[in-house]
């Protein structure tokens, strides 16, 4: 056999042997492609776990908002209504008192009218 033939035979026998190499202790992959797939799977699982946690936190926040609204509604429903103030009709008093009030209002209005009717400067 020639050296070229020996080299070709060595190369041909080396390829299947590389695929059959046992993984290193503590590593579940045997080559770089398997290692990349393993890491991708780990990342995918971690992303799924993080998404699940985020969804749980969001659901908890929505639940807290609803419970807070219900609590406020319960407190408002339990609140004692303020009693209405009783109707007290306006007492006019004696005719002299009513006349005095009317004159006070009219005198205040005439002061405003006088001020509005003043001559421009």
Short mmCIF file of N, CA and C in Angstrom, two decimals:
data_model
loop_
_atom_site.label_atom_id
_atom_site.label_comp_id
_atom_site.label_asym_id
_atom_site.label_seq_id
_atom_site.Cartn_x
_atom_site.Cartn_y
_atom_site.Cartn_z
N UNK A 1 0.83 -1.17 0.00
CA UNK A 1 0.00 0.00 0.00
C UNK A 1 0.87 1.23 0.00
N UNK A 2 0.36 2.18 -0.66
CA UNK A 2 1.11 3.42 -0.72
C UNK A 2 0.78 4.28 0.47
N UNK A 3 1.54 5.29 0.66
CA UNK A 3 1.30 6.18 1.80
C UNK A 3 0.01 6.97 1.63
N UNK A 4 -0.36 7.26 0.41
CA UNK A 4 -1.62 7.98 0.16
C UNK A 4 -2.80 7.10 0.53
N UNK A 5 -2.69 5.83 0.20
CA UNK A 5 -3.76 4.90 0.53
C UNK A 5 -3.86 4.72 2.03
N UNK A 6 -2.71 4.65 2.69
CA UNK A 6 -2.73 4.55 4.16
C UNK A 6 -3.34 5.79 4.80
N UNK A 7 -3.01 6.93 4.27
CA UNK A 7 -3.58 8.18 4.81
C UNK A 7 -5.08 8.22 4.60
N UNK A 8 -5.55 7.79 3.44
CA UNK A 8 -6.99 7.78 3.15
C UNK A 8 -7.70 6.79 4.06
N UNK A 9 -7.09 5.63 4.29
CA UNK A 9 -7.70 4.63 5.18
C UNK A 9 -7.74 5.15 6.61
N UNK A 10 -6.71 5.84 7.02
CA UNK A 10 -6.69 6.40 8.38
C UNK A 10 -7.75 7.47 8.54
N UNK A 11 -7.91 8.30 7.52
CA UNK A 11 -8.92 9.36 7.58
C UNK A 11 -10.33 8.76 7.61
N UNK A 12 -10.57 7.76 6.82
CA UNK A 12 -11.89 7.13 6.75
C UNK A 12 -12.24 6.45 8.06
N UNK A 13 -11.27 5.86 8.70
CA UNK A 13 -11.55 5.18 9.95
C UNK A 13 -11.64 6.16 11.12
N UNK A 14 -11.07 7.33 10.98
CA UNK A 14 -11.08 8.31 12.07
C UNK A 14 -12.43 9.02 12.19
N UNK A 15 -13.15 9.21 11.09
CA UNK A 15 -14.43 9.93 11.14
C UNK A 15 -15.48 9.21 11.98
N UNK A 16 -15.71 7.91 11.76
CA UNK A 16 -16.70 7.25 12.61
C UNK A 16 -16.23 7.16 14.06
N UNK A 17 -14.97 7.11 14.28
CA UNK A 17 -14.47 7.01 15.65
C UNK A 17 -14.73 8.29 16.41
N UNK A 18 -14.67 9.44 15.73
CA UNK A 18 -14.91 10.72 16.42
C UNK A 18 -16.36 10.84 16.86
N UNK A 19 -17.26 10.26 16.09
CA UNK A 19 -18.67 10.33 16.44
C UNK A 19 -19.00 9.41 17.60
N UNK A 20 -18.15 8.45 17.90
CA UNK A 20 -18.43 7.49 18.95
C UNK A 20 -17.69 7.81 20.25
N UNK A 21 -17.15 9.01 20.35
CA UNK A 21 -16.41 9.37 21.56
C UNK A 21 -17.41 9.52 22.70
N UNK A 22 -17.09 8.96 23.84
CA UNK A 22 -17.95 9.07 25.00
C UNK A 22 -17.87 10.48 25.57
N UNK A 23 -18.98 10.99 26.09
CA UNK A 23 -18.95 12.33 26.66
C UNK A 23 -18.07 12.38 27.89
N UNK A 24 -17.58 13.57 28.17
CA UNK A 24 -16.77 13.77 29.37
C UNK A 24 -17.64 13.60 30.60
N UNK A 25 -17.06 13.22 31.72
CA UNK A 25 -17.86 13.06 32.93
C UNK A 25 -18.51 14.40 33.32
N UNK A 26 -19.79 14.35 33.66
CA UNK A 26 -20.52 15.55 34.06
C UNK A 26 -21.11 16.32 32.90
N UNK A 27 -20.88 15.89 31.66
CA UNK A 27 -21.43 16.58 30.49
C UNK A 27 -22.33 15.61 29.75
N UNK A 28 -23.57 16.00 29.49
CA UNK A 28 -24.49 15.08 28.82
C UNK A 28 -24.36 15.10 27.30
N UNK A 29 -23.39 15.79 26.72
CA UNK A 29 -23.23 15.84 25.27
C UNK A 29 -21.90 15.23 24.85
N UNK A 30 -21.85 14.81 23.61
CA UNK A 30 -20.63 14.17 23.12
C UNK A 30 -19.86 15.06 22.16
N UNK A 31 -20.49 16.04 21.55
CA UNK A 31 -19.77 16.94 20.64
C UNK A 31 -20.34 18.35 20.74
N UNK A 32 -19.78 19.25 19.96
CA UNK A 32 -20.17 20.67 20.05
C UNK A 32 -21.61 20.90 19.61
N UNK A 33 -22.08 20.18 18.61
CA UNK A 33 -23.46 20.35 18.16
C UNK A 33 -24.44 19.94 19.24
N UNK A 34 -24.15 18.81 19.89
CA UNK A 34 -25.01 18.37 20.99
C UNK A 34 -24.95 19.36 22.15
N UNK A 35 -23.77 19.91 22.39
CA UNK A 35 -23.63 20.89 23.47
C UNK A 35 -24.47 22.12 23.16
N UNK A 36 -24.47 22.59 21.92
CA UNK A 36 -25.26 23.76 21.55
C UNK A 36 -26.76 23.47 21.69
N UNK A 37 -27.19 22.28 21.28
CA UNK A 37 -28.60 21.91 21.44
C UNK A 37 -28.97 21.85 22.91
N UNK A 38 -28.09 21.28 23.71
CA UNK A 38 -28.34 21.18 25.15
C UNK A 38 -28.48 22.57 25.77
N UNK A 39 -27.57 23.47 25.42
CA UNK A 39 -27.64 24.83 25.96
C UNK A 39 -28.89 25.55 25.47
N UNK A 40 -29.27 25.34 24.21
CA UNK A 40 -30.49 25.96 23.68
C UNK A 40 -31.71 25.45 24.44
N UNK A 41 -31.73 24.15 24.73
CA UNK A 41 -32.83 23.59 25.51
C UNK A 41 -32.87 24.19 26.91
N UNK A 42 -31.71 24.33 27.52
CA UNK A 42 -31.66 24.95 28.85
C UNK A 42 -32.19 26.37 28.81
N UNK A 43 -31.78 27.15 27.81
CA UNK A 43 -32.24 28.53 27.69
C UNK A 43 -33.74 28.58 27.44
N UNK A 44 -34.23 27.69 26.59
CA UNK A 44 -35.67 27.65 26.30
C UNK A 44 -36.45 27.33 27.57
N UNK A 45 -35.97 26.35 28.34
CA UNK A 45 -36.65 26.00 29.59
C UNK A 45 -36.63 27.16 30.57
N UNK A 46 -35.51 27.86 30.66
CA UNK A 46 -35.41 29.01 31.57
C UNK A 46 -36.35 30.13 31.13
N UNK A 47 -36.43 30.39 29.83
CA UNK A 47 -37.34 31.42 29.32
C UNK A 47 -38.79 31.04 29.60
N UNK A 48 -39.13 29.78 29.43
CA UNK A 48 -40.49 29.32 29.74
C UNK A 48 -40.78 29.50 31.22
N UNK A 49 -39.81 29.18 32.06
CA UNK A 49 -40.00 29.35 33.51
C UNK A 49 -40.20 30.82 33.86
N UNK A 50 -39.41 31.70 33.25
CA UNK A 50 -39.54 33.13 33.52
C UNK A 50 -40.88 33.68 33.01
N UNK A 51 -41.31 33.20 31.85
CA UNK A 51 -42.62 33.63 31.33
C UNK A 51 -43.73 33.19 32.26
N UNK A 52 -43.64 31.97 32.75
CA UNK A 52 -44.65 31.46 33.67
C UNK A 52 -44.68 32.30 34.95
N UNK A 53 -43.53 32.63 35.48
CA UNK A 53 -43.48 33.47 36.69
C UNK A 53 -44.08 34.84 36.42
N UNK A 54 -43.77 35.42 35.26
CA UNK A 54 -44.32 36.74 34.92
C UNK A 54 -45.84 36.66 34.79
N UNK A 55 -46.34 35.60 34.17
CA UNK A 55 -47.79 35.44 34.06
C UNK A 55 -48.44 35.28 35.43
N UNK A 56 -47.79 34.55 36.32
CA UNK A 56 -48.33 34.38 37.67
C UNK A 56 -48.34 35.71 38.41
N UNK A 57 -47.26 36.50 38.27
CA UNK A 57 -47.23 37.81 38.93
C UNK A 57 -48.30 38.73 38.37
N UNK A 58 -48.51 38.69 37.07
CA UNK A 58 -49.54 39.53 36.45
C UNK A 58 -50.93 39.12 36.92
N UNK A 59 -51.19 37.83 36.99
CA UNK A 59 -52.49 37.35 37.48
C UNK A 59 -52.68 37.76 38.95
N UNK A 60 -51.64 37.67 39.73
CA UNK A 60 -51.73 38.07 41.14
C UNK A 60 -52.02 39.56 41.25
N UNK A 61 -51.37 40.37 40.42
CA UNK A 61 -51.61 41.82 40.45
C UNK A 61 -53.05 42.13 40.05
N UNK A 62 -53.58 41.46 39.03
CA UNK A 62 -54.98 41.68 38.64
C UNK A 62 -55.92 41.28 39.78
N UNK A 63 -55.61 40.19 40.45
CA UNK A 63 -56.43 39.75 41.57
C UNK A 63 -56.41 40.78 42.69
N UNK A 64 -55.24 41.33 42.97
CA UNK A 64 -55.13 42.34 44.02
C UNK A 64 -55.93 43.60 43.67
N UNK A 65 -55.90 44.00 42.40
CA UNK A 65 -56.67 45.17 41.97
C UNK A 65 -58.16 44.92 42.17
N UNK A 66 -58.62 43.74 41.76
CA UNK A 66 -60.04 43.42 41.93
C UNK A 66 -60.43 43.38 43.41
N UNK A 67 -59.59 42.78 44.23
CA UNK A 67 -59.90 42.72 45.65
C UNK A 67 -59.91 44.11 46.27
N UNK A 68 -59.03 44.99 45.83
CA UNK A 68 -59.02 46.35 46.35
C UNK A 68 -60.30 47.08 45.96
N UNK A 69 -60.73 46.90 44.71
CA UNK A 69 -61.99 47.53 44.29
C UNK A 69 -63.16 47.02 45.10
N UNK A 70 -63.19 45.70 45.32
CA UNK A 70 -64.28 45.13 46.12
C UNK A 70 -64.25 45.67 47.55
N UNK A 71 -63.05 45.80 48.11
CA UNK A 71 -62.93 46.32 49.47
C UNK A 71 -63.45 47.75 49.55
N UNK A 72 -63.10 48.57 48.58
CA UNK A 72 -63.56 49.96 48.56
C UNK A 72 -65.08 50.00 48.43
N UNK A 73 -65.62 49.14 47.56
CA UNK A 73 -67.08 49.11 47.39
C UNK A 73 -67.76 48.67 48.68
N UNK A 74 -67.19 47.68 49.37
CA UNK A 74 -67.75 47.23 50.65
C UNK A 74 -67.71 48.34 51.68
N UNK A 75 -66.59 49.05 51.75
CA UNK A 75 -66.49 50.15 52.72
C UNK A 75 -67.48 51.26 52.41
N UNK A 76 -67.64 51.58 51.13
CA UNK A 76 -68.60 52.62 50.77
C UNK A 76 -70.03 52.18 51.06
N UNK A 77 -70.33 50.90 50.85
CA UNK A 77 -71.67 50.40 51.13
C UNK A 77 -71.95 50.37 52.63
N UNK A 78 -70.92 50.12 53.43
CA UNK A 78 -71.11 50.05 54.88
C UNK A 78 -71.13 51.43 55.54
N UNK A 79 -70.75 52.44 54.80
CA UNK A 79 -70.72 53.79 55.35
C UNK A 79 -72.14 54.24 55.71
N UNK A 80 -72.27 54.87 56.86
CA UNK A 80 -73.56 55.39 57.29
C UNK A 80 -73.88 56.65 56.47
N UNK A 81 -75.06 56.69 55.88
CA UNK A 81 -75.39 57.89 55.12
C UNK A 81 -75.59 59.08 56.06
N UNK A 82 -75.22 60.23 55.56
CA UNK A 82 -75.42 61.43 56.39
C UNK A 82 -76.90 61.76 56.39
N UNK A 83 -77.43 62.00 57.55
CA UNK A 83 -78.87 62.30 57.60
C UNK A 83 -79.13 63.66 56.92
N UNK A 84 -80.22 63.74 56.22
CA UNK A 84 -80.51 65.02 55.56
C UNK A 84 -80.85 66.08 56.61
N UNK A 85 -80.48 67.29 56.30
CA UNK A 85 -80.80 68.38 57.23
C UNK A 85 -82.29 68.68 57.13
N UNK A 86 -82.90 68.88 58.25
CA UNK A 86 -84.35 69.14 58.21
C UNK A 86 -84.63 70.48 57.53
N UNK A 87 -85.75 70.54 56.86
CA UNK A 87 -86.15 71.78 56.18
C UNK A 87 -86.59 72.80 57.21
N UNK A 88 -85.92 73.90 57.19
CA UNK A 88 -86.30 75.00 58.07
C UNK A 88 -86.69 76.18 57.18
N UNK A 89 -87.96 76.50 57.14
CA UNK A 89 -88.36 77.61 56.29
C UNK A 89 -87.75 78.92 56.79
N UNK A 90 -87.48 79.79 55.84
CA UNK A 90 -86.88 81.08 56.18
C UNK A 90 -87.92 81.92 56.90
N UNK A 91 -87.56 82.37 58.06
CA UNK A 91 -88.50 83.20 58.83
C UNK A 91 -88.34 84.64 58.39
N UNK A 92 -89.43 85.20 58.01
CA UNK A 92 -89.39 86.59 57.53
C UNK A 92 -89.41 87.58 58.68
N UNK A 93 -89.92 87.15 59.77
CA UNK A 93 -89.99 88.07 60.91
C UNK A 93 -91.18 89.01 60.76
N UNK A 94 -91.06 90.10 61.40
CA UNK A 94 -92.16 91.10 61.37
C UNK A 94 -92.08 91.87 60.06
N UNK A 95 -93.17 92.52 59.70
CA UNK A 95 -93.14 93.31 58.47
C UNK A 95 -92.07 94.40 58.48
N UNK A 96 -91.81 94.98 59.68
CA UNK A 96 -90.78 96.02 59.77
C UNK A 96 -89.39 95.45 59.46
N UNK A 97 -89.13 94.22 59.97
CA UNK A 97 -87.84 93.59 59.70
C UNK A 97 -87.70 93.26 58.20
N UNK A 98 -88.76 92.78 57.58
CA UNK A 98 -88.73 92.47 56.16
C UNK A 98 -88.49 93.74 55.36
N UNK A 99 -89.13 94.85 55.73
CA UNK A 99 -88.94 96.13 55.05
C UNK A 99 -87.50 96.61 55.19
N UNK A 100 -86.92 96.45 56.37
CA UNK A 100 -85.54 96.89 56.62
C UNK A 100 -84.56 96.06 55.77
N UNK A 101 -84.81 94.74 55.67
CA UNK A 101 -83.94 93.91 54.84
C UNK A 101 -84.04 94.31 53.37
N UNK A 102 -85.26 94.56 52.90
CA UNK A 102 -85.46 94.95 51.51
C UNK A 102 -84.78 96.28 51.21
N UNK A 103 -84.89 97.22 52.14
CA UNK A 103 -84.25 98.53 51.93
C UNK A 103 -82.72 98.40 51.92
N UNK A 104 -82.18 97.48 52.73
CA UNK A 104 -80.74 97.28 52.75
C UNK A 104 -80.27 96.71 51.41
N UNK A 105 -81.07 95.79 50.87
CA UNK A 105 -80.72 95.20 49.57
C UNK A 105 -80.82 96.25 48.48
N UNK A 106 -81.89 97.04 48.51
CA UNK A 106 -82.09 98.06 47.48
C UNK A 106 -80.99 99.12 47.57
N UNK A 107 -80.61 99.52 48.78
CA UNK A 107 -79.58 100.55 48.90
C UNK A 107 -78.24 100.03 48.39
N UNK A 108 -77.96 98.74 48.63
CA UNK A 108 -76.73 98.15 48.09
C UNK A 108 -76.76 98.09 46.57
N UNK A 109 -77.95 97.84 46.01
CA UNK A 109 -78.06 97.78 44.56
C UNK A 109 -77.97 99.17 43.95
N UNK A 110 -78.50 100.12 44.60
CA UNK A 110 -78.42 101.47 44.02
C UNK A 110 -76.99 101.97 44.05
N UNK A 111 -76.22 101.56 45.05
CA UNK A 111 -74.81 101.95 45.06
C UNK A 111 -74.09 101.38 43.84
N UNK A 112 -74.40 100.13 43.51
CA UNK A 112 -73.78 99.51 42.33
C UNK A 112 -74.27 100.23 41.08
N UNK A 113 -75.59 100.50 41.01
CA UNK A 113 -76.12 101.19 39.83
C UNK A 113 -75.51 102.57 39.70
N UNK A 114 -75.36 103.27 40.81
CA UNK A 114 -74.74 104.60 40.77
C UNK A 114 -73.31 104.50 40.26
N UNK A 115 -72.59 103.49 40.71
CA UNK A 115 -71.20 103.35 40.27
C UNK A 115 -71.13 103.02 38.78
N UNK A 116 -72.06 102.16 38.31
CA UNK A 116 -72.08 101.83 36.89
C UNK A 116 -72.52 103.02 36.03
N UNK A 117 -73.38 103.86 36.55
CA UNK A 117 -73.87 105.01 35.79
C UNK A 117 -72.97 106.23 35.86
N UNK A 118 -71.88 106.16 36.53
CA UNK A 118 -71.00 107.34 36.66
C UNK A 118 -70.48 107.77 35.31
N UNK A 119 -70.07 109.00 35.23
CA UNK A 119 -69.58 109.56 33.97
C UNK A 119 -68.15 109.10 33.73
N UNK A 120 -67.81 108.83 32.49
CA UNK A 120 -66.42 108.44 32.21
C UNK A 120 -65.47 109.60 32.45
N UNK A 121 -64.28 109.36 32.76
CA UNK A 121 -63.32 110.42 33.06
C UNK A 121 -62.62 110.87 31.84
#
